[in-house]
Each structure stands twice: as structure tokens, then as C-alpha cells.
Coordinates of C-alpha atoms and ligand atoms in Angstrom, one line a residue:
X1 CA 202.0 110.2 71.3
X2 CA 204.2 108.7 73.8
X3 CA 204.1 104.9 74.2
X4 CA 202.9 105.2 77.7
X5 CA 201.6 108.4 79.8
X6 CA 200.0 107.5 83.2
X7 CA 197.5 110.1 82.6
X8 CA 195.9 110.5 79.1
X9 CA 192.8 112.0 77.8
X10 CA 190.8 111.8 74.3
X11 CA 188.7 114.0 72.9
X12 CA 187.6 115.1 69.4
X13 CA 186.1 112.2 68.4
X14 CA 183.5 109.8 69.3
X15 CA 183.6 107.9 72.6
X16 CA 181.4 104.7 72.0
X17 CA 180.9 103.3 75.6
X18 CA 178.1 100.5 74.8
X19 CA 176.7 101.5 77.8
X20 CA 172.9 100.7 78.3
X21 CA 172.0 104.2 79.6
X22 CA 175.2 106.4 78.1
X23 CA 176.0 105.0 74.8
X24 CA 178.3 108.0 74.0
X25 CA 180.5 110.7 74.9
X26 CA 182.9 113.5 73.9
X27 CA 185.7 113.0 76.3
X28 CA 187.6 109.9 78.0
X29 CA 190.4 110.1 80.9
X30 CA 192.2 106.8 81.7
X31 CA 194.8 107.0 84.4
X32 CA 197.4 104.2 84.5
X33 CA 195.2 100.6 83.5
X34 CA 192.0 102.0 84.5
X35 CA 189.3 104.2 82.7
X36 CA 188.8 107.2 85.2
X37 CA 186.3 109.3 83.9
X38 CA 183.9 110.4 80.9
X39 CA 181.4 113.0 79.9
X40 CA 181.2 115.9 78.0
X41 CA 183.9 118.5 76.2
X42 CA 183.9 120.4 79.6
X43 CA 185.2 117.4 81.6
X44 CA 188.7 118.6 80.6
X45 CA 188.8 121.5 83.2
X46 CA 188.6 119.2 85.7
X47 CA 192.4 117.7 83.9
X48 CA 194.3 120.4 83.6
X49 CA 197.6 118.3 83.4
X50 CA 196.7 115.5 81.3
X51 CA 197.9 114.9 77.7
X52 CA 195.2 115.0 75.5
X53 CA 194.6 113.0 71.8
X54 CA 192.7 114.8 69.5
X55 CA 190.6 111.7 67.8
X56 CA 190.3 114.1 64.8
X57 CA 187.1 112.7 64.1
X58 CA 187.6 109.3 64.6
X59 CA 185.7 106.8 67.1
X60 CA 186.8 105.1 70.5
X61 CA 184.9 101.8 71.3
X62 CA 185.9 99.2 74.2
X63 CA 188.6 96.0 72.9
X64 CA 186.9 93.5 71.2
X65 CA 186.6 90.3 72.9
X66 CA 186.5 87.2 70.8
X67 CA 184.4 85.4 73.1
X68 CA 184.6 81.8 71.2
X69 CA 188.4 81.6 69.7
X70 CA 190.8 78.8 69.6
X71 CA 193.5 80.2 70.5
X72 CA 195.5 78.2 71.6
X73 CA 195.4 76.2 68.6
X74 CA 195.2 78.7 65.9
X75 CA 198.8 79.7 67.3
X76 CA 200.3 76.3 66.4
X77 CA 199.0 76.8 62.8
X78 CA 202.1 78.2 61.7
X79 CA 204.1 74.9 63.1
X80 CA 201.8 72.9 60.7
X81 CA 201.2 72.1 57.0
X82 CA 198.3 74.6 55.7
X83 CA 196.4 72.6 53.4
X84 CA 193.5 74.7 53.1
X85 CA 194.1 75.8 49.3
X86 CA 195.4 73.0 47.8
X87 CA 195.3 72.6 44.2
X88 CA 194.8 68.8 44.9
X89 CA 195.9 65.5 46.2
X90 CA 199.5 65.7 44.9
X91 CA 199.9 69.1 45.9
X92 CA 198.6 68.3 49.7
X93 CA 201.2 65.7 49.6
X94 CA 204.0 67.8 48.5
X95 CA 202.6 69.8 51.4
X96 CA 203.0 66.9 54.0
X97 CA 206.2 65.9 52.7
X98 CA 207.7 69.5 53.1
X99 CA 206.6 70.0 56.6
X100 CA 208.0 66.7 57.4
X101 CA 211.5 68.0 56.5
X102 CA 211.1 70.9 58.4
X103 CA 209.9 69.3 61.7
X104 CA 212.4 66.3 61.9
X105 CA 211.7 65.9 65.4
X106 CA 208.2 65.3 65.6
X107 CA 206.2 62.5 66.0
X108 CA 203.3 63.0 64.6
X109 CA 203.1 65.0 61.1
X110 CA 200.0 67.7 61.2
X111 CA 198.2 69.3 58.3
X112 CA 195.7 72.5 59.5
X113 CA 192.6 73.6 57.8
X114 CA 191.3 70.6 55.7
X115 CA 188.7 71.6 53.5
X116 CA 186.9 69.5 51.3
X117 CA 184.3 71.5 50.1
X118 CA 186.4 74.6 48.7
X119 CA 189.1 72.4 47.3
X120 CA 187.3 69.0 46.2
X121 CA 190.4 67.5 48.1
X122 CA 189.6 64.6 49.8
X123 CA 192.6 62.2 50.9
X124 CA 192.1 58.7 52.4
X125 CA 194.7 56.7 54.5
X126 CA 196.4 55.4 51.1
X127 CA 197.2 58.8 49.8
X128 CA 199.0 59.8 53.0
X129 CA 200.8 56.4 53.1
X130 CA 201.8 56.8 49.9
X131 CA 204.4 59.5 50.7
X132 CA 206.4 57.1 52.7
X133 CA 206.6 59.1 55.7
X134 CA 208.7 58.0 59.1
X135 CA 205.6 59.4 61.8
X136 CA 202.0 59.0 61.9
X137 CA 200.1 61.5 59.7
X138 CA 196.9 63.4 60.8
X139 CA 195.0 65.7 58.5
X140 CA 193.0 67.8 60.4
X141 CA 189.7 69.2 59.1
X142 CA 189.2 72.8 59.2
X143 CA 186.3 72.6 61.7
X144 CA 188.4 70.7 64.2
X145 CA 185.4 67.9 64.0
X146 CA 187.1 65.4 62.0
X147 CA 190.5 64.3 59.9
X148 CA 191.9 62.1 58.0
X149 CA 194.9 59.6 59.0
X150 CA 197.6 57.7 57.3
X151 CA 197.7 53.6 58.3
X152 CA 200.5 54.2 60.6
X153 CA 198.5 56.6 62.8
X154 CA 195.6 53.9 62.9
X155 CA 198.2 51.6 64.1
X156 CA 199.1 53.9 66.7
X157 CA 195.6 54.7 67.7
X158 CA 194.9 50.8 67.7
X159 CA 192.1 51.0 65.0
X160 CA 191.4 48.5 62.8
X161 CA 188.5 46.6 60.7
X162 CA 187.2 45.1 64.2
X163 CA 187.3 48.4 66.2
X164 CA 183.8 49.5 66.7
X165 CA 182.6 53.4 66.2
X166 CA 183.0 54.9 69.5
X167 CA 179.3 56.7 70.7
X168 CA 179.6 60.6 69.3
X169 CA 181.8 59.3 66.1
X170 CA 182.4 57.1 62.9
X171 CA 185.7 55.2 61.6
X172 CA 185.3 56.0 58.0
X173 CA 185.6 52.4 56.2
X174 CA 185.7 51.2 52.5
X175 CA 183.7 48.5 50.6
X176 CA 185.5 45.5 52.7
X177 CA 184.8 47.0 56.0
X178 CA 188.6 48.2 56.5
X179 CA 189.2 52.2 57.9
X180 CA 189.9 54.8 55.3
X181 CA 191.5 56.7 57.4
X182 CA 189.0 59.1 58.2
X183 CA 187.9 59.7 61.6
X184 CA 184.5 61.9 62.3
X185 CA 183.6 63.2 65.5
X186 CA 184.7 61.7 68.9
X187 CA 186.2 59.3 66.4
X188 CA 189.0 62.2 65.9
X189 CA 189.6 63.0 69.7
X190 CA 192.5 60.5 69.9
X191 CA 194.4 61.6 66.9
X192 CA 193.8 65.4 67.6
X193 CA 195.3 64.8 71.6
X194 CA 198.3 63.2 70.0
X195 CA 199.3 65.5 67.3
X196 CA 198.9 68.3 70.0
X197 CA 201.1 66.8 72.8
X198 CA 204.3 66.7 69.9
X199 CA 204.0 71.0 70.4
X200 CA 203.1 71.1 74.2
X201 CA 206.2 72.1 75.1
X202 CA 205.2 75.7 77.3
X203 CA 208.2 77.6 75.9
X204 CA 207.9 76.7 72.3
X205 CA 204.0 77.3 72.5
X206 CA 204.0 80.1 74.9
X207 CA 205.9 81.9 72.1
X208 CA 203.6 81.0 69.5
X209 CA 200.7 82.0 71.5
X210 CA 202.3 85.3 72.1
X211 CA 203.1 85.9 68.3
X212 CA 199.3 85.1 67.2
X213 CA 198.3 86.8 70.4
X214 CA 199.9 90.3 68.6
X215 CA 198.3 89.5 65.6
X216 CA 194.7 89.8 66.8
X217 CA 195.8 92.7 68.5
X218 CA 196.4 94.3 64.9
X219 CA 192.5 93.8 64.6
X220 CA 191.4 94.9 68.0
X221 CA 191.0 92.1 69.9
X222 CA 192.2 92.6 73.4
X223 CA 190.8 89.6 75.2
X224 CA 189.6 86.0 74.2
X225 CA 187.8 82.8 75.4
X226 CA 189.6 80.2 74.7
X227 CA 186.6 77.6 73.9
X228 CA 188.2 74.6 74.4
X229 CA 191.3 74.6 76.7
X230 CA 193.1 71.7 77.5
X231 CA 194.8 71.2 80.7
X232 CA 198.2 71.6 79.0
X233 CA 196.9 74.6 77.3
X234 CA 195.6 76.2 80.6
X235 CA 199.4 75.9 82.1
X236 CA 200.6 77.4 79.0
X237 CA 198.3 80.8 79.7
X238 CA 199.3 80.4 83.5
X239 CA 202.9 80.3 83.2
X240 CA 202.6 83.4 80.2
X241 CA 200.2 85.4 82.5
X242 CA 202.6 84.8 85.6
X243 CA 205.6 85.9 83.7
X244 CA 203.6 89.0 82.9
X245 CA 204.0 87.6 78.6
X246 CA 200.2 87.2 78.2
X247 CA 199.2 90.0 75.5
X248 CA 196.0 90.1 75.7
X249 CA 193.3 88.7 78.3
X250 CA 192.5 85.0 78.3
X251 CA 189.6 83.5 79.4
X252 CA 189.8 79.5 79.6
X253 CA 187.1 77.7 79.2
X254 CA 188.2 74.0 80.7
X255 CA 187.9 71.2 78.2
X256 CA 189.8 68.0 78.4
X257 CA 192.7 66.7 75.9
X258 CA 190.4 64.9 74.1
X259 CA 188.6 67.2 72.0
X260 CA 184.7 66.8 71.8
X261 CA 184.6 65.5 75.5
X262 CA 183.8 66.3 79.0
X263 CA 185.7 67.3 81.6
X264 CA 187.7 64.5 83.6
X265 CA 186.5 64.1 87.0
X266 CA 189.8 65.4 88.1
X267 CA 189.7 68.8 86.7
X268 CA 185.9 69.5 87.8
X269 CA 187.6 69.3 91.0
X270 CA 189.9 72.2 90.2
X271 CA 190.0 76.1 89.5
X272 CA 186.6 76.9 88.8
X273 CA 185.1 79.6 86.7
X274 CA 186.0 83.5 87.8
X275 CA 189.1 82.1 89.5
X276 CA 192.4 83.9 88.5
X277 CA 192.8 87.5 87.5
X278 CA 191.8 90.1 84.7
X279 CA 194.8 88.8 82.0
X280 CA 193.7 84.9 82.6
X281 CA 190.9 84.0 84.2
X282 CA 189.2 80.5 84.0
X283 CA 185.5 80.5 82.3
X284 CA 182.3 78.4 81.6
X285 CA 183.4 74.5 81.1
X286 CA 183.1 73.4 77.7
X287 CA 180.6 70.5 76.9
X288 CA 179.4 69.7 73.7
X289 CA 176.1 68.7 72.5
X290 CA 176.2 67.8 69.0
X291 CA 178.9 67.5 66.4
X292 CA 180.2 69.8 64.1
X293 CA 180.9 68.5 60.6
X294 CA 177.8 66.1 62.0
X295 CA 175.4 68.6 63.9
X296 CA 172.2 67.1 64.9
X297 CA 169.6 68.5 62.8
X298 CA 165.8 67.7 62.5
X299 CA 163.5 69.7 60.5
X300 CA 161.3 70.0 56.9
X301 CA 162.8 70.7 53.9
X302 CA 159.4 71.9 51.1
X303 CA 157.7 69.6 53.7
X304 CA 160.0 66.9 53.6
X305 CA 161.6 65.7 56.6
X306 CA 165.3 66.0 57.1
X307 CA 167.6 64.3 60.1
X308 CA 170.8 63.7 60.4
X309 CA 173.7 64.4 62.8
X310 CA 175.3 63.0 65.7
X311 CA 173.9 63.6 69.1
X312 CA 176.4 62.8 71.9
X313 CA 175.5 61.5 75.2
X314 CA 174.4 62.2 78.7
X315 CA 174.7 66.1 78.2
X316 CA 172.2 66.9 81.7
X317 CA 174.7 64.9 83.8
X318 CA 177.3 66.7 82.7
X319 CA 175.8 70.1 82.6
X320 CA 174.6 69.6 86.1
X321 CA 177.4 68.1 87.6
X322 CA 179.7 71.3 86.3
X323 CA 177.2 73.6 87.7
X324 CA 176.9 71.9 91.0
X325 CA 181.0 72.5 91.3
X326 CA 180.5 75.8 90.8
X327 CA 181.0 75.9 86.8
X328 CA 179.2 78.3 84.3
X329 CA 178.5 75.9 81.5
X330 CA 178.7 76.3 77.9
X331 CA 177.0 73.6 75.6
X332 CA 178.3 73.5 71.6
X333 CA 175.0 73.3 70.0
X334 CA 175.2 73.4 66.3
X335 CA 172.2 71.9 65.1
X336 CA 168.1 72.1 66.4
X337 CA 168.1 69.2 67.9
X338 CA 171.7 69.8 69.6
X339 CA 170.3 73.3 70.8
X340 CA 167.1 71.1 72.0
X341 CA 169.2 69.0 74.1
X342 CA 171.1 72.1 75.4
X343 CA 168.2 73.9 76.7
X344 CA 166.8 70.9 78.2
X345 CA 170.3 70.0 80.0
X346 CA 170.0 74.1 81.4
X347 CA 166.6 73.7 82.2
X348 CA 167.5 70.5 84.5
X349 CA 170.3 72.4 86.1
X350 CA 167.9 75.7 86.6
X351 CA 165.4 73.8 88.5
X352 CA 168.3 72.3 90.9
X353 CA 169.6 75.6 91.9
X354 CA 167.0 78.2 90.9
X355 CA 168.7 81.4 92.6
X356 CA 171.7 81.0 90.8
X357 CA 173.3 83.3 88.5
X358 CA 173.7 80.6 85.6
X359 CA 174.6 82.6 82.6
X360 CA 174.5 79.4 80.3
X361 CA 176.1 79.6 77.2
X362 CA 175.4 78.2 73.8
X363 CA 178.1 78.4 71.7
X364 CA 177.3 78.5 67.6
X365 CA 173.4 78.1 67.8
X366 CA 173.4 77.6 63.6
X367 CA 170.1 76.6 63.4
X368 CA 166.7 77.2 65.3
X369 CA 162.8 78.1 65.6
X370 CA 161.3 80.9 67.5
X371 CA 160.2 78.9 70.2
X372 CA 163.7 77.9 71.0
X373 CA 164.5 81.4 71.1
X374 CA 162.5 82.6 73.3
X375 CA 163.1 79.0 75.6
X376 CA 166.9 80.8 75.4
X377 CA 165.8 84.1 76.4
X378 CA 163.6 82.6 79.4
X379 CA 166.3 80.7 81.1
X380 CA 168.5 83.7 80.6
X381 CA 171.0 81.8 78.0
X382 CA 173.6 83.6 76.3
X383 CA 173.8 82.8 72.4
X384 CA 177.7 83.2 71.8
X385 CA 177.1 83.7 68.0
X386 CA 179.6 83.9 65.2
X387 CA 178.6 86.3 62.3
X388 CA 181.8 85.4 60.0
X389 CA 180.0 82.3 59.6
X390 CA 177.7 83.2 57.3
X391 CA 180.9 83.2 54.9
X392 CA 181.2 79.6 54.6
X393 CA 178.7 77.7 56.5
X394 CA 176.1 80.5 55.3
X395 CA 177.2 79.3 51.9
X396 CA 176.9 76.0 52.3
X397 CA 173.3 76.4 53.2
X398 CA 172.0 78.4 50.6
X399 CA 169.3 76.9 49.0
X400 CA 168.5 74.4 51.3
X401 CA 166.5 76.3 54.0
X402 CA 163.7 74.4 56.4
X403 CA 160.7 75.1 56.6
X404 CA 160.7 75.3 60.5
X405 CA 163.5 76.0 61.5
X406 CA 166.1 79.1 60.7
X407 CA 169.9 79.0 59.8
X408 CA 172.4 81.6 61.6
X409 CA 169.0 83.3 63.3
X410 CA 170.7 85.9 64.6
X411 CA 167.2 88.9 64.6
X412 CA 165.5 85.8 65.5
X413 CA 167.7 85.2 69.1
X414 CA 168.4 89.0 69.3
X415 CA 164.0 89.8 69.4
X416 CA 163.5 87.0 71.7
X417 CA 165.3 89.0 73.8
X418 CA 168.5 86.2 74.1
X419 CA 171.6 88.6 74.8
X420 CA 174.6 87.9 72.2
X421 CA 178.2 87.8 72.3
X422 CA 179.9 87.9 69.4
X423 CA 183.5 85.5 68.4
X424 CA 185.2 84.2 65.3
X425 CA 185.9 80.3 66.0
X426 CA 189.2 81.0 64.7
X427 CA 190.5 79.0 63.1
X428 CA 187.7 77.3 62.1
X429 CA 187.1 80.8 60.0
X430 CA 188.7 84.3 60.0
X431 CA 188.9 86.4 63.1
X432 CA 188.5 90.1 62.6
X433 CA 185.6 91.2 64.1
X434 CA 185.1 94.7 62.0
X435 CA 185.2 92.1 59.1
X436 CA 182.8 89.2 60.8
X437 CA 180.2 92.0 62.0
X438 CA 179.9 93.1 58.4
X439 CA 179.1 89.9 57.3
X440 CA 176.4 89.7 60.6
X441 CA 175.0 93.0 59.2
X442 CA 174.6 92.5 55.6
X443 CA 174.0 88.0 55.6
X444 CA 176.3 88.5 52.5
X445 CA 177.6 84.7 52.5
X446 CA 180.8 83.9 50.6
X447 CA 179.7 83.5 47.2
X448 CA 178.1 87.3 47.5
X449 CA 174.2 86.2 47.8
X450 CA 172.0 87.4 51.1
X451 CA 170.9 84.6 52.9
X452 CA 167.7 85.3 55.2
X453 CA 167.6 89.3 55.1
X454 CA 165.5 89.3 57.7
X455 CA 167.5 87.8 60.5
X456 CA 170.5 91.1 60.0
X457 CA 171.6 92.4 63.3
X458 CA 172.8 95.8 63.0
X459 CA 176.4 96.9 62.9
X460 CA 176.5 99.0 65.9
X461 CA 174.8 96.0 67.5
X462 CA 177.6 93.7 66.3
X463 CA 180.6 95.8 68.0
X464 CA 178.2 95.9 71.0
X465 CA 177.9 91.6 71.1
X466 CA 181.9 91.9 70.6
X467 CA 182.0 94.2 73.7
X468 CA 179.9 94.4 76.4
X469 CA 178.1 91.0 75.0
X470 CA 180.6 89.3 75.3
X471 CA 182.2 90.4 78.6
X472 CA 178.7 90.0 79.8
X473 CA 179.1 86.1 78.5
X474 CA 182.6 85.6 80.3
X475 CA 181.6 87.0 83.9
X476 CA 183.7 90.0 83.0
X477 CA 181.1 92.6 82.4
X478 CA 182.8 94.4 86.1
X479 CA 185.9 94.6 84.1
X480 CA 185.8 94.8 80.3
X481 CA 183.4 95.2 77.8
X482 CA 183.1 99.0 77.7
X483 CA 183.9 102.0 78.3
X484 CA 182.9 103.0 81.8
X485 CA 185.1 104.4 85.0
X486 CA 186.9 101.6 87.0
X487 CA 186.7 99.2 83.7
X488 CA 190.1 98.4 82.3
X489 CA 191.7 100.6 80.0
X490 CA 191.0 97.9 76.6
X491 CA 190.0 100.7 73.9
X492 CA 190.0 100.9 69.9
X493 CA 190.0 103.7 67.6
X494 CA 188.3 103.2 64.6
X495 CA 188.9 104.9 61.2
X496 CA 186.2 105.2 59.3
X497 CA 182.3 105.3 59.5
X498 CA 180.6 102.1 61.4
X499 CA 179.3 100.9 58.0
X500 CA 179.2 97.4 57.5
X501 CA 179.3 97.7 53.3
X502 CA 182.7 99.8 53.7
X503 CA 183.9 98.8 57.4
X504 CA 185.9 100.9 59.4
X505 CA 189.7 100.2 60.3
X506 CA 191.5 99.8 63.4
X507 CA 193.7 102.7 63.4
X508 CA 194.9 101.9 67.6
X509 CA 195.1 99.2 69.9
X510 CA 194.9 100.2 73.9
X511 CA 195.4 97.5 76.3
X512 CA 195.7 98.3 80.1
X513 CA 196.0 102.3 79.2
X514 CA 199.1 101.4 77.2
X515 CA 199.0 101.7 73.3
X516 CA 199.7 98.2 71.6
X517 CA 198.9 98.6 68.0
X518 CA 200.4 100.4 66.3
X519 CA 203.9 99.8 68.4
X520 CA 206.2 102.7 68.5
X521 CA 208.8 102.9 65.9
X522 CA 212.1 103.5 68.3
Ligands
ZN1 ZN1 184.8 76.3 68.4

């Protein structure tokens, strides 16, 4: 098959369009970027001079579209220590220290993927000063919600015994009222803005973007939302996508520097969402409602009641004040009580402009009752959902279910009638969505146990939320999403039957009619 032919049919196979009214086909013609035509066998008469692939059985679906990846983070992973499997403390040290020598020029030193659950590893300022490093150290937790820091970043950050918890976060202290070193929440912002800035520079990060960008390719990911995209990071995809560099599609979704924040005044006066073109275009803004590690949770446990979490503030002025620019909004809501103050925030902004084509988002929506499902489904709210999570948060949970409210209620969102788009978090957990939708499908959690059969979402519907769900959640559904004439050329084949207990492969990658995946050999 040549790598690129301006005219090129498929037949053979099974054309998947995830199209509400034609959800399949026998034939597809795509003519330079653009999907031209589809329909049955007989449609090839009408092409006498195309080239055509035999499928040989196999299926065509539209790109996936990760539409809640951290791009443009995950891509610096590779410049950092990886700490998530380490045997323990001395071993995350050794870690450090290595990194360190290979980075001479930083200043700040950067461990990725922190998790204290899966490794019992859990460092406090004294370890990391112990390795007698020359640059503040930062330990970032796997969730991007919190870390841990050596003395000489608290120095830097200016935190010590007399430094107050700032609202949305907690300075981790020991007996004597002195930091630990750990920093939850809002508490993290700080050190997670300045371990970022020491890899900011656009050509060194454009051309780790670009490498992690080829690597989702490999799973058939052609377009992402980047959920939280600093202004740095929103130059970085500009000056890519200008250069005509940008792999896949990018969808930014404005956040500010400091992680777990809103929007500066200053960029709610800039690019708003649905500005730019169909390789980087800028999306909802990202507010947040509750925290991560810390999501806001209020609920019965065998009739026992259950709260913690941290709520952060002022959520409706913010949601309103995006949507009054001109914004699409999407609210993190982890937590019941983080989704409560969601829908409440989209309910305030509703009533201000009530013609408006809103689309809210809420991104995660772990944990929730029917009521607040069908509150989702009324205001027209997108749940942006992530099935891979019921790997580790899905472990995490097991046994320790509420009485009122449901964890990862994915049937529960999907009868209400909420529509779903599918995405990893990456890096916060892995990104391939044939792999996450399984998960979604059969609510096997990491340790191999079903948790809450009853809220399964189909396969098929899974590649449909990774499609056309979530094109419909970025704006994009008049450009991506499926497989329709006029859409863009983004296309998989699959190898394999769509079974979630023995997934299918991706066998192709088609971006802008050109075949990415596998790349040509000469
Ligand atoms: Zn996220």
C-alpha cells in the first residue's frame, strides 16, 4: 500500500461509522484529507480509478480521541526520574541521584509517577535531603494532585513552620509543627510550575511532544484534549502546529501555570474556545472543583456517614465568568460533593444565558447518585469519563462502597441519558483506549475482581465515547469523530473481534488520509 494515494478506497471489511442513523458500511472513499463517500459494495462503480484495500475481514472505526490526556506533560516523563516501581526509599533515591547526573543543567530535579499505594514508598523532605543534591527536589505524585519536596525546594517556595495552608491545600507537617515536605493540593501548584518551567524550552519540548505524540499514534489515537494546558504549553502546540510538526490533533483546554487553579484574568481575555484550526484548536477552560488525591466526598458507608475531601472555592464565579467570555467550561469533579458543586456552578451559568450551546463538561465524575445523573443529563453536561480507571482507583475502592452514592457510574450516567466521552488521564494511568474500554466493559479492576457489574457500558459503546463522544465533547463533532463524508480522514483498522475479554489490535493508523502507523519501511 503506498504511503500516500490522493484517492483510496476500503472495502472488505467492516466500516464502523458511529453514526446515529448509519452505524455501518461496506465501502469507504477518502480523497486527499477528507472522507468522500460511503455506502454499500456497489459504491465502487462510481470509483473506477481509485486504489482499493481489501480489509480482509478486518474493521475501520474513526481515530480515537483521548478527550482528557495530559499531554503535554506525559511527554516530559521521559526527561524525569520514573519512580513509580520502586522497590523502596533507597532505591527512589538512587533514582533521584541518577537523574541528577544526567540533567546537570537543571534547576529543579523531578521524579514522575509517585505512588504510594502500589509501592508503600512514601519519602518525606529528609529522605530527599539526604542525597545531598545541588537543586531543589520535587517528587511528583502520580495523580498530579500532590508531591513531596526536599528542604531546599521549601526554601525556594518560601515555606516554613509559619506558612499557613493555602485554601484548596495542606503543607504536610510533623509532630513539632515543621513541613514534611509534602505538599497536597493547591499546596503543590508552586512546586509543579517550577519543575515545569526548567523543560519549557519550545524546541526541547516540542520534540518530546512529537515523540510521545507517535506513540499514541501506535494505539490509535489521532487527536487529544489536552486537559490542563498552560500558557507555555499552548505556544508549544502553536509553534508545532504552525510548523506543520503537530502529529496528531490538539485540543487545549486553557489552564494557568499553576496547576489546580483558574484561569488568570489575562488569558480569559484571549483565544477562546473553537478558535484555531482542525490540528490545534483551543477548547473548554479548565476549572476544578474538588481535589484529586483529596476529592470531596459525602456519603454513607453500612449507614455510616463518610466526608472528607477538599472543596476549592468560588467555582460559579469562575464558571460564569469563562462562559460569559465566550468559554465552554469544564469542571474536575471527582468526588459527590465536587460533582454537586459542578452542576450547581452550570446551573448558575444556564440560567444567565439560557439559549446557549453550553456543552459543560465534567471531567472524571468518580462518584455519584442517580439524581445527579439525571441533573447531568438535564442541563445537557457531558461526563468526560475514564474507563482505565477502574484499574487503580477501581481497586482502591473495592470494598468500601456507599450506600448512596455509586463509584465510576458509568450505566448509571450513560441511562440518564448524560452523553460520554471517553480519555485516559494519561499519565495519571495508561492510555490505550482498546485497553481502557475493556476495562469500562468488563469493571475488572486491577487486582482481577468486578466492581459494580451493573454499571458495564458496552464495548462498542466505549469506541463510540472514544469517537464521536468525544469529538461531540470538544466542539469537533463537524470534523472528527466518525466516519462520515466531509469529516477528516482520522481512521483505525482494528484486528480482531470488538471483544472486550480478548480486545482487538490496531493493525493501521490514518491521519488526514495518510497512513501513520504502521510507517513505511523505505
Ligand atoms: Zn487530568
Amino acid at each position: 500500500m503506498p504511503l500516500r494515494v490522493s484517492r483510496v478506497a476500503f472495502s472488505g471489511g467492516h466500516i464502523l461509522t458511529m453514526d446515529d442513523r448509519n452505524m455501518r458500511a461496506d465501502v469507504l472513499v477518502v480523497d486527499g484529507e477528507r472522507i468522500v463517500a460511503l455506502g454499500e459494495p456497489e459504491l465502487l462503480r462510481s470509483y473506477p480509478d481509485v486504489d482499493v484495500v481489501d480489509l480482509q475481514g478486518r474493521t475501520v472505526g474513526p481515530g480515537f480521541i483521548d478527550a482528557h490526556s495530559h499531554l503535554s506533560i506525559a511527554a516530559l516523563h521521559p526527561c524525569w526520574a520514573d519512580v513509580s516501581d520502586v522497590a523502596d526509599i533507597d532505591d527512589l533515591g538512587r533514582r533521584l541521584t541518577e537523574h541528577a547526573a544526567r540533567e546537570p543543567d537543571t534547576d529543579w530535579i523531578r521524579a514522575a509517577g509517585w505512588n504510594e499505594l502500589t509501592t508503600s514508598v512514601f519519602p518525606r523532605r529528609r529522605d530527599l535531603d539526604a542525597l545531598d543534591l545541588d537543586c531543589p527536589v520535587v517528587v511528583a505524585h502520580y495523580s498530579l494532585h500532590q508531591c513531596v519536596v526536599s528542604s531546599r525546594a521549601l526554601d525556594v517556595l518560601g515555606i516554613d513552620r509559619r506558612t499557613p495552608d493555602p485554601v484548596g491545600g495542606v503543607i504536610g507537617r510533623d509532630a513539632s509543627g515543621e513541613p514534611d515536605g509534602l505538599l497536597v493540593e493547591r499546596a503543590w501548584s508552586e512546586a509543579h510550575a517550577r519543575s515545569m518551567s526548567a523543560y519549557e524550552d519550545p524546541d526541547r519540548w516540542g520534540e518530546h511532544i512529537v515523540a510521545y505524540a507517535h506513540r499514541l499514534i501506535a494505539d490509535g489515537i489521532t487527536a487529544v484534549h489536552d486537559a490542563a494546558c498552560s500558557p507555555a504549553a499552548e505556544r508549544c502546540y502553536a509553534l508545532l502546529a504552525k510548523a506543520g510538526r503537530l502529529p496528531i490533533g490538539v485540543l487545549a483546554m486553557p489552564h494557568p501555570a499553576l496547576i489546580l487553579n483558574a484561569p488568570t484574568p489575562d488569558r480569559l481575555e484571549g483565544a477562546i474556545t473553537g478558535e484555531g484550526d482542525e490540528r490545534f484548536r483551543i477548547g473548554a477552560v479548565k476549572l476544578f472543583a474538588d481535589g484529586g488525591v483529596a476529592p470531596a466526598v459525602d456519603a454513607h458507608h453500612r449507614g455510616q456517614p463518610v466526608k472528607f475531601g477538599t472543596v476549592f472555592p468560588d467555582l460559579t464565579t469562575h464558571v460564569s465568568a469563562a462562559a460569559e467570555r465566550g468559554f465552554q467550561v469544564a469542571v474536575h469533579a471527582l468526588g459527590n460533593v465536587g460533582l454537586a458543586g459542578a452542576l450547581e456552578a452550570f446551573t448558575h451559568a444556564a440560567r444567565r444565558d439560557p439559549d446557549g450551546d453550553h456543552r459543560f463538561r465534567v471531567e472524571h465524575a468518580c462518584l455519584a447518585d442517580a439524581r445527579q445523573a439525571a441533573t447531568m443529563a438535564a442541563l445537557g453536561a457531558v461526563g468526560v469519563v475514564q474507563p482505565g480507571f477502574l484499574h487503580h482507583l477501581g481497586q482502591a475502592v473495592e470494598g468500601f462502597g456507599f450506600d448512596d452514592a455509586t463509584w465510576l457510574p458509568f450505566g448509571t450516567l450513560a441511562r440518564a441519558g448524560v452523553p460520554l466521552a471517553a480519555s485516559s488521564d494519561d499519565p495519571c494511568t495508561f492510555y490505550e483506549p482498546l485497553r481502557t474500554s475493556a476495562h469500562g466493559a468488563t469493571r475488572r479492576t486491577g487486582s482481577g475482581n468486578v466492581l459494580n457489574s451493573g454499571e458495564s457500558v458496552t464495548y462498542d459503546d466505549w469506541l463510540r465515547a472514544y469517537t464521536a463522544g468525544a469529538a461531540y465533547a470538544g466542539r469537533q463533532d463537524g470534523e472528527r469523530g466518525r466516519i462520515a463524508p466531509g469529516l477528516r480522514a482520522d481512521f483505525v483498522v482494528l484486528d480482531g473481534p470488538l471483544d472486550p475479554e480478548n480486545p482487538p489490535r490496531v493493525a493501521e493508523t490514518w491521519i488526514g488520509g495518510r497512513r501513520v502507523f504502521p510507517k513505511h519501511e523505505s
